[in-house]
CSV table of C-alpha atoms in Angstrom, one decimal:
chain,number,residue,atom,x,y,z
A,1,UNK,CA,185.9,263.1,181.5
A,2,UNK,CA,188.6,263.9,184.3
A,3,UNK,CA,186.6,261.0,186.6
A,4,UNK,CA,187.0,258.4,183.5
A,5,UNK,CA,190.8,259.1,183.2
A,6,UNK,CA,191.0,258.5,187.2
A,7,UNK,CA,189.5,255.4,187.2
A,8,UNK,CA,191.2,254.3,184.2
A,9,UNK,CA,194.4,255.3,186.3
A,10,UNK,CA,193.2,253.2,189.1
A,11,UNK,CA,192.3,250.2,187.5
A,12,UNK,CA,195.9,249.8,185.9
A,13,UNK,CA,197.5,250.3,188.8
A,14,UNK,CA,195.7,247.7,190.7
A,15,UNK,CA,195.9,245.1,187.9
A,16,UNK,CA,198.5,243.2,190.0
A,17,UNK,CA,196.9,242.7,193.2
A,18,UNK,CA,194.4,240.0,194.4
A,19,UNK,CA,190.5,240.0,193.4
A,20,UNK,CA,189.6,240.7,196.8
A,21,UNK,CA,192.0,243.2,197.7
A,22,UNK,CA,191.8,244.9,194.0
A,23,UNK,CA,188.1,245.2,194.7
A,24,UNK,CA,188.5,246.7,198.4
A,25,UNK,CA,191.2,249.3,197.1
A,26,UNK,CA,189.3,250.1,193.9
A,27,UNK,CA,186.1,251.1,196.0
A,28,UNK,CA,187.9,253.3,198.2
A,29,UNK,CA,189.9,255.1,195.5
A,30,UNK,CA,186.3,255.5,193.7
A,31,UNK,CA,185.0,257.2,196.9
A,32,UNK,CA,187.6,259.5,197.2
A,33,UNK,CA,186.4,262.1,194.5
A,34,UNK,CA,182.9,262.2,196.4
A,35,UNK,CA,184.5,262.4,200.0
A,36,UNK,CA,186.5,265.1,199.1
A,37,UNK,CA,183.9,267.4,197.6
A,38,UNK,CA,181.7,266.6,200.9
A,39,UNK,CA,185.1,267.7,203.1
A,40,UNK,CA,185.8,270.9,200.9
A,41,UNK,CA,182.1,271.8,201.6
A,42,UNK,CA,181.9,271.2,204.9
A,43,UNK,CA,185.2,273.5,205.1
A,44,UNK,CA,183.5,276.2,203.4
A,45,UNK,CA,180.1,276.0,205.4
A,46,UNK,CA,182.2,276.2,208.7
A,47,UNK,CA,183.8,279.2,207.1
A,48,UNK,CA,181.6,281.2,205.5
A,49,UNK,CA,177.9,279.8,207.1
A,50,UNK,CA,178.7,279.0,210.6
A,51,UNK,CA,181.5,282.2,210.7
A,52,UNK,CA,183.5,280.1,213.7
A,53,UNK,CA,186.6,282.6,212.9
A,54,UNK,CA,189.6,281.1,211.4
A,55,UNK,CA,191.2,281.0,207.5
A,56,UNK,CA,189.5,279.1,205.1
A,57,UNK,CA,192.6,277.1,204.4
A,58,UNK,CA,192.8,275.7,208.1
A,59,UNK,CA,188.9,274.9,208.1
A,60,UNK,CA,189.3,273.2,205.1
A,61,UNK,CA,192.4,271.2,206.3
A,62,UNK,CA,190.7,270.0,209.7
A,63,UNK,CA,187.6,269.0,207.5
A,64,UNK,CA,189.5,267.1,205.6
A,65,UNK,CA,191.4,265.2,208.5
A,66,UNK,CA,187.8,265.0,210.5
A,67,UNK,CA,186.2,263.3,207.0
A,68,UNK,CA,189.2,261.1,206.1
A,69,UNK,CA,189.0,259.9,209.8
A,70,UNK,CA,185.3,259.3,209.6
A,71,UNK,CA,185.5,257.8,206.3
A,72,UNK,CA,188.5,255.2,207.5
A,73,UNK,CA,186.7,254.6,211.3
A,74,UNK,CA,183.3,253.9,209.7
A,75,UNK,CA,184.2,251.6,207.2
A,76,UNK,CA,186.8,249.8,209.6
A,77,UNK,CA,183.9,249.2,212.2
A,78,UNK,CA,181.9,248.1,209.7
A,79,UNK,CA,184.5,245.9,208.5
A,80,UNK,CA,185.3,244.5,212.2
A,81,UNK,CA,181.5,243.9,213.5
A,82,UNK,CA,180.1,242.5,209.6
A,83,UNK,CA,183.3,241.6,207.9
A,84,UNK,CA,182.1,241.0,204.2
A,85,UNK,CA,178.2,240.3,205.0
A,86,UNK,CA,175.6,243.1,204.2
A,87,UNK,CA,175.2,245.3,207.4
A,88,UNK,CA,171.5,245.6,209.2
A,89,UNK,CA,170.2,249.0,207.9
A,90,UNK,CA,169.3,250.5,211.2
A,91,UNK,CA,172.4,248.7,213.1
A,92,UNK,CA,175.0,250.7,210.1
A,93,UNK,CA,173.5,253.9,210.8
A,94,UNK,CA,173.6,253.5,214.8
A,95,UNK,CA,177.3,252.6,214.0
A,96,UNK,CA,178.0,255.9,212.4
A,97,UNK,CA,176.6,257.8,215.2
A,98,UNK,CA,178.7,256.2,217.8
A,99,UNK,CA,181.8,256.4,215.3
A,100,UNK,CA,181.4,260.1,214.4
A,101,UNK,CA,182.3,261.8,217.6
A,102,UNK,CA,185.6,260.0,217.9
A,103,UNK,CA,186.2,260.7,214.3
A,104,UNK,CA,186.4,264.2,215.2
A,105,UNK,CA,188.4,264.2,218.1
A,106,UNK,CA,190.9,262.2,215.9
A,107,UNK,CA,190.6,264.0,213.2
A,108,UNK,CA,191.2,267.5,215.1
A,109,UNK,CA,194.2,265.9,216.6
A,110,UNK,CA,195.7,264.6,213.7
A,111,UNK,CA,195.5,268.2,212.1
A,112,UNK,CA,197.2,270.0,214.9
A,113,UNK,CA,200.3,267.3,215.0
A,114,UNK,CA,200.4,267.0,211.0
A,115,UNK,CA,200.6,270.8,210.7
A,116,UNK,CA,202.2,271.2,213.7
A,117,UNK,CA,199.3,273.3,215.5
A,118,UNK,CA,199.1,273.2,218.5
A,119,UNK,CA,195.3,273.0,220.1
A,120,UNK,CA,195.4,276.6,221.0
A,121,UNK,CA,195.6,277.8,217.6
A,122,UNK,CA,191.9,276.1,216.9
A,123,UNK,CA,190.8,278.5,219.6
A,124,UNK,CA,188.0,279.8,216.5
A,125,UNK,CA,186.2,276.5,217.2
A,126,UNK,CA,185.1,277.9,220.7
A,127,UNK,CA,185.3,275.1,222.3
A,128,UNK,CA,182.1,276.0,224.7
A,129,UNK,CA,180.4,275.4,221.5
A,130,UNK,CA,181.8,271.5,220.5
A,131,UNK,CA,178.8,270.1,220.7
A,132,UNK,CA,177.9,271.9,217.6
A,133,UNK,CA,180.5,271.0,215.5
A,134,UNK,CA,179.8,267.1,216.9
A,135,UNK,CA,176.5,267.2,215.8
A,136,UNK,CA,177.7,268.5,212.4
A,137,UNK,CA,180.1,265.9,212.4
A,138,UNK,CA,177.4,263.5,212.9
A,139,UNK,CA,175.1,264.7,210.3
A,140,UNK,CA,177.5,265.0,207.6
A,141,UNK,CA,178.7,261.5,208.5
A,142,UNK,CA,175.3,260.2,208.6
A,143,UNK,CA,174.6,261.8,204.9
A,144,UNK,CA,178.0,260.7,203.9
A,145,UNK,CA,177.2,257.2,204.5
A,146,UNK,CA,173.8,257.0,203.4
A,147,UNK,CA,175.4,258.4,199.7
A,148,UNK,CA,178.0,255.9,199.6
A,149,UNK,CA,175.3,253.2,200.7
A,150,UNK,CA,173.3,254.2,198.0
A,151,UNK,CA,176.1,254.1,195.7
A,152,UNK,CA,177.2,250.7,196.5
A,153,UNK,CA,173.8,249.7,196.0
A,154,UNK,CA,173.3,251.2,192.8
A,155,UNK,CA,176.6,249.5,191.6
A,156,UNK,CA,175.5,246.2,192.7
A,157,UNK,CA,172.1,246.7,190.9
A,158,UNK,CA,173.9,248.2,187.8
A,159,UNK,CA,176.2,244.9,188.1
A,160,UNK,CA,173.5,242.5,188.4
A,161,UNK,CA,171.8,244.2,185.4
A,162,UNK,CA,174.7,244.0,183.5
A,163,UNK,CA,175.1,240.3,184.5
A,164,UNK,CA,171.6,239.4,183.8
A,165,UNK,CA,171.9,241.1,180.4
A,166,UNK,CA,175.1,239.1,179.3
A,167,UNK,CA,173.5,235.8,180.7
A,168,UNK,CA,170.0,236.7,178.2
A,169,UNK,CA,172.2,237.5,175.8
A,170,UNK,CA,174.1,234.5,175.8
A,171,UNK,CA,170.6,232.6,175.9
A,172,UNK,CA,169.5,234.4,172.9
A,173,UNK,CA,172.6,233.6,171.5
A,174,UNK,CA,172.0,229.9,172.0
A,175,UNK,CA,168.4,230.2,170.9
A,176,UNK,CA,169.3,231.5,167.7
A,177,UNK,CA,171.9,229.0,167.1
A,178,UNK,CA,169.6,226.3,167.8
A,179,UNK,CA,167.2,227.9,165.4
A,180,UNK,CA,169.8,228.3,162.8
A,181,UNK,CA,170.1,224.2,162.9
A,182,UNK,CA,166.6,223.4,163.4
A,183,UNK,CA,166.3,225.7,160.0
A,184,UNK,CA,169.0,223.8,158.4
A,185,UNK,CA,167.5,220.3,159.9
A,186,UNK,CA,164.6,220.8,158.2
A,187,UNK,CA,166.1,221.9,154.7
A,188,UNK,CA,168.8,219.1,154.4
A,189,UNK,CA,167.1,215.9,154.9
A,190,UNK,CA,164.3,217.3,152.1
A,191,UNK,CA,167.1,218.7,150.0
A,192,UNK,CA,169.4,215.2,150.8
A,193,UNK,CA,166.8,213.2,149.8
A,194,UNK,CA,165.7,214.3,146.8
A,195,UNK,CA,169.4,214.8,145.3
A,196,UNK,CA,170.4,211.2,146.1
A,197,UNK,CA,166.9,210.0,144.4
A,198,UNK,CA,168.0,211.7,141.6
A,199,UNK,CA,171.4,210.6,141.7
A,200,UNK,CA,170.4,207.1,141.8
A,201,UNK,CA,168.7,207.4,138.8
A,202,UNK,CA,171.2,209.5,136.4
A,203,UNK,CA,174.1,207.0,137.6
A,204,UNK,CA,172.9,204.5,135.3
A,205,UNK,CA,171.6,206.9,132.5
A,206,UNK,CA,173.9,210.2,132.9
A,207,UNK,CA,177.2,209.1,134.7
A,208,UNK,CA,178.5,212.6,133.7
A,209,UNK,CA,175.5,214.4,135.0
A,210,UNK,CA,175.7,212.5,138.1
A,211,UNK,CA,179.3,213.1,138.8
A,212,UNK,CA,178.2,216.7,138.4
A,213,UNK,CA,175.9,216.5,141.2
A,214,UNK,CA,177.9,214.6,143.2
A,215,UNK,CA,180.6,217.2,143.2
A,216,UNK,CA,177.9,220.1,144.0
A,217,UNK,CA,176.4,218.2,146.6
A,218,UNK,CA,179.6,217.9,148.4
A,219,UNK,CA,180.0,221.6,147.6
A,220,UNK,CA,176.9,222.3,149.2
A,221,UNK,CA,177.3,220.1,152.3
A,222,UNK,CA,180.9,221.4,152.8
A,223,UNK,CA,179.7,224.9,153.2
A,224,UNK,CA,176.7,224.1,155.0
A,225,UNK,CA,178.6,222.1,157.8
A,226,UNK,CA,181.0,225.2,157.7
A,227,UNK,CA,178.1,227.8,158.3
A,228,UNK,CA,176.4,225.9,160.8
A,229,UNK,CA,179.4,225.8,163.2
A,230,UNK,CA,180.2,230.0,162.8
A,231,UNK,CA,178.6,233.0,163.8
A,232,UNK,CA,179.7,234.8,161.0
A,233,UNK,CA,180.2,234.0,157.2
A,234,UNK,CA,181.3,235.7,154.2
A,235,UNK,CA,178.9,236.7,151.5
A,236,UNK,CA,181.8,234.9,149.2
A,237,UNK,CA,180.8,231.6,151.1
A,238,UNK,CA,176.9,232.3,151.1
A,239,UNK,CA,176.8,233.0,147.5
A,240,UNK,CA,178.8,229.8,146.6
A,241,UNK,CA,176.1,227.8,148.9
A,242,UNK,CA,173.4,229.3,147.0
A,243,UNK,CA,175.0,228.2,143.7
A,244,UNK,CA,175.5,224.8,144.8
A,245,UNK,CA,172.1,224.6,145.9
A,246,UNK,CA,170.8,226.0,143.0
A,247,UNK,CA,172.7,223.9,140.7
A,248,UNK,CA,171.3,220.5,142.4
A,249,UNK,CA,168.0,221.8,142.0
A,250,UNK,CA,169.0,223.1,138.1
A,251,UNK,CA,170.1,219.5,137.7
A,252,UNK,CA,167.3,218.0,139.0
A,253,UNK,CA,164.4,220.5,137.2
A,254,UNK,CA,165.8,220.7,134.2
A,255,UNK,CA,165.1,223.4,131.6
A,256,UNK,CA,162.4,224.2,134.3
A,257,UNK,CA,164.9,226.2,136.5
A,258,UNK,CA,167.2,228.9,135.3
A,259,UNK,CA,169.3,231.2,137.6
A,260,UNK,CA,171.9,233.9,137.7
A,261,UNK,CA,173.9,235.4,140.4
A,262,UNK,CA,175.7,239.0,141.2
A,263,UNK,CA,177.9,239.2,143.9
A,264,UNK,CA,180.5,242.5,143.3
A,265,UNK,CA,184.1,241.8,144.3
A,266,UNK,CA,183.7,244.6,146.7
A,267,UNK,CA,181.4,242.9,148.5
A,268,UNK,CA,182.5,239.4,148.4
A,269,UNK,CA,184.5,239.0,152.1
A,270,UNK,CA,181.5,241.2,153.7
A,271,UNK,CA,180.3,239.2,156.7
A,272,UNK,CA,176.6,238.0,157.8
A,273,UNK,CA,175.0,235.6,159.6
A,274,UNK,CA,174.5,232.6,157.8
A,275,UNK,CA,171.7,231.0,156.3
A,276,UNK,CA,169.6,234.2,155.5
A,277,UNK,CA,169.9,233.8,152.0
A,278,UNK,CA,169.0,229.7,151.4
A,279,UNK,CA,165.5,230.4,153.1
A,280,UNK,CA,164.6,233.1,150.8
A,281,UNK,CA,165.6,230.9,147.5
A,282,UNK,CA,163.8,227.9,148.9
A,283,UNK,CA,160.7,230.1,149.4
A,284,UNK,CA,161.3,231.4,145.4
A,285,UNK,CA,161.7,227.4,144.7
A,286,UNK,CA,159.1,225.8,146.7
A,287,UNK,CA,156.2,228.6,146.3
A,288,UNK,CA,156.8,230.5,142.8
A,289,UNK,CA,158.9,228.2,140.2
A,290,UNK,CA,157.9,224.5,141.4
A,291,UNK,CA,154.1,225.0,141.2
A,292,UNK,CA,154.8,226.6,138.0
A,293,UNK,CA,154.6,224.2,135.0
A,294,UNK,CA,156.9,226.1,132.9
A,295,UNK,CA,159.2,226.9,135.6
A,296,UNK,CA,160.7,230.4,135.8
A,297,UNK,CA,164.0,232.1,136.9
A,298,UNK,CA,165.8,232.8,140.0
A,299,UNK,CA,168.4,236.1,140.1
A,300,UNK,CA,170.3,236.6,143.6
A,301,UNK,CA,171.8,240.1,143.7
A,302,UNK,CA,173.7,241.6,146.2
A,303,UNK,CA,174.7,245.4,146.2
A,304,UNK,CA,175.5,248.0,149.0
A,305,UNK,CA,174.0,251.6,149.1
A,306,UNK,CA,174.4,254.1,151.6
A,307,UNK,CA,176.0,251.8,154.2
A,308,UNK,CA,173.4,249.2,154.0
A,309,UNK,CA,173.5,245.7,152.4
A,310,UNK,CA,171.0,244.8,149.9
A,311,UNK,CA,170.0,241.1,149.0
A,312,UNK,CA,167.4,240.2,146.8
A,313,UNK,CA,166.0,237.3,145.5
A,314,UNK,CA,164.3,237.9,142.3
A,315,UNK,CA,162.1,235.3,140.6
A,316,UNK,CA,159.3,234.8,137.6
A,317,UNK,CA,157.1,232.4,139.5
A,318,UNK,CA,153.7,232.4,140.3
A,319,UNK,CA,154.1,235.5,142.1
A,320,UNK,CA,152.6,236.5,145.8
A,321,UNK,CA,149.0,235.4,146.6
A,322,UNK,CA,146.4,238.1,145.7
A,323,UNK,CA,145.8,240.4,148.7
A,324,UNK,CA,149.1,238.9,150.2
A,325,UNK,CA,149.8,240.9,153.4
A,326,UNK,CA,153.3,240.0,155.1
A,327,UNK,CA,152.7,241.6,158.4
A,328,UNK,CA,149.9,239.2,159.2
A,329,UNK,CA,151.1,235.7,160.0
A,330,UNK,CA,148.5,233.0,159.5
A,331,UNK,CA,150.3,229.6,161.0
A,332,UNK,CA,148.6,227.4,157.9
A,333,UNK,CA,150.9,229.2,155.4
A,334,UNK,CA,154.6,228.4,155.2
A,335,UNK,CA,155.5,231.5,153.3
A,336,UNK,CA,154.5,233.8,156.4
A,337,UNK,CA,155.5,231.4,159.0
A,338,UNK,CA,159.1,231.3,157.2
A,339,UNK,CA,158.9,235.1,156.9
A,340,UNK,CA,158.4,235.7,160.1
A,341,UNK,CA,161.4,233.4,161.6
A,342,UNK,CA,163.7,235.1,159.2
A,343,UNK,CA,162.4,238.9,160.4
A,344,UNK,CA,162.9,237.4,164.0
A,345,UNK,CA,166.8,236.2,163.4
A,346,UNK,CA,167.2,239.9,161.6
A,347,UNK,CA,165.5,241.4,164.6
A,348,UNK,CA,167.9,239.5,167.2
A,349,UNK,CA,171.0,240.0,165.2
A,350,UNK,CA,171.0,243.4,163.7
A,351,UNK,CA,168.1,245.3,165.5
A,352,UNK,CA,165.3,247.3,163.9
A,353,UNK,CA,168.0,248.8,161.0
A,354,UNK,CA,167.5,245.3,159.2
A,355,UNK,CA,164.4,244.3,157.3
A,356,UNK,CA,162.8,242.0,155.0
A,357,UNK,CA,160.3,242.9,152.3
A,358,UNK,CA,158.2,240.9,150.2
A,359,UNK,CA,156.8,242.5,146.8
A,360,UNK,CA,155.0,241.8,143.6
A,361,UNK,CA,157.9,241.4,140.4
A,362,UNK,CA,157.0,242.9,137.2
A,363,UNK,CA,155.5,241.3,135.2
A,364,UNK,CA,155.3,237.9,137.2
A,365,UNK,CA,156.8,236.5,140.1
A,366,UNK,CA,157.8,238.1,143.1
A,367,UNK,CA,160.9,239.8,144.8
A,368,UNK,CA,162.3,239.1,148.5
A,369,UNK,CA,164.5,242.0,149.5
A,370,UNK,CA,166.8,241.9,152.6
A,371,UNK,CA,168.1,244.7,154.1
A,372,UNK,CA,171.0,244.9,156.7
A,373,UNK,CA,173.6,247.5,158.3
A,374,UNK,CA,177.0,246.9,156.5
A,375,UNK,CA,179.7,246.1,159.0
A,376,UNK,CA,181.6,249.0,160.2
A,377,UNK,CA,185.3,249.2,158.6
A,378,UNK,CA,188.2,249.4,161.1
């Protein structure tokens, strides 16, 4: 929690800098908590493990200055030698070994100057064993450099993974949009040609019905065009589209098609992906009602149950084939393939929380049941 607050504060302070400097300073500040922890551990180790004498305060203070000196000199030397390029691993660690002894003495001198200590005040360091402290500084510097190196590599890998994830999401989104447009391209010409053929015949014998049919066609095309350009649509708009679609078919099929629609007021503005209902309605017409001599009825209903949106297309057509198994897709069965495509869209858009099932309707017909999670209200 503290680290998150620290990083948020740092991000706010750096927002006015150029991207390059912002990235550099952000890296330094994000390294500080780990660097402070390493320095503090060294101070405790010198006091309670090596037992060189001196107070914990002095040892921690000197460790802090040595640690910050090592961090500054190593990063500064790295920038001078390699600039913004990736350093060679062996060369980088050799550079750390060469810079670490210098960092030890620089940190010691800075600590004595800033804290107004004389060098004699550090007599507990036992100058005849100064090599032990230099070796300790080299070891800690190598371990810290390895830690920061791996942390930077991990951050790069995470950033690359996020970029790849965003790229894949964009590609998947484009694929879904292309699939939607392909679906519309498959539906609209067939629908349009049949409607225009019926319209041509009605103009001469029944101008009033022809005018009504033309009005429904305009509504249908307007809503279809709007849906094709949007990632989301409202249930009200989707039901308006389905009503125009079914009304056009009802004019063509006459008494062989009866339909009802049920959309509660509370769900009218609910957002869903476009073109989820139409393939189900078209399947009910194509595989259920059109082949049946006397036709039948279609009921389209929406309801909300325990955080899930349930959309049902209920028909009284021929029903499902004998021993129908919707889990096995047959390439020659348009019903299977169409349902598989819808399920692929549902999985990509909503994840495993969404589903499509087809069951028999008693006493005749079929029920296409679409379930998707309701959008979270703000």
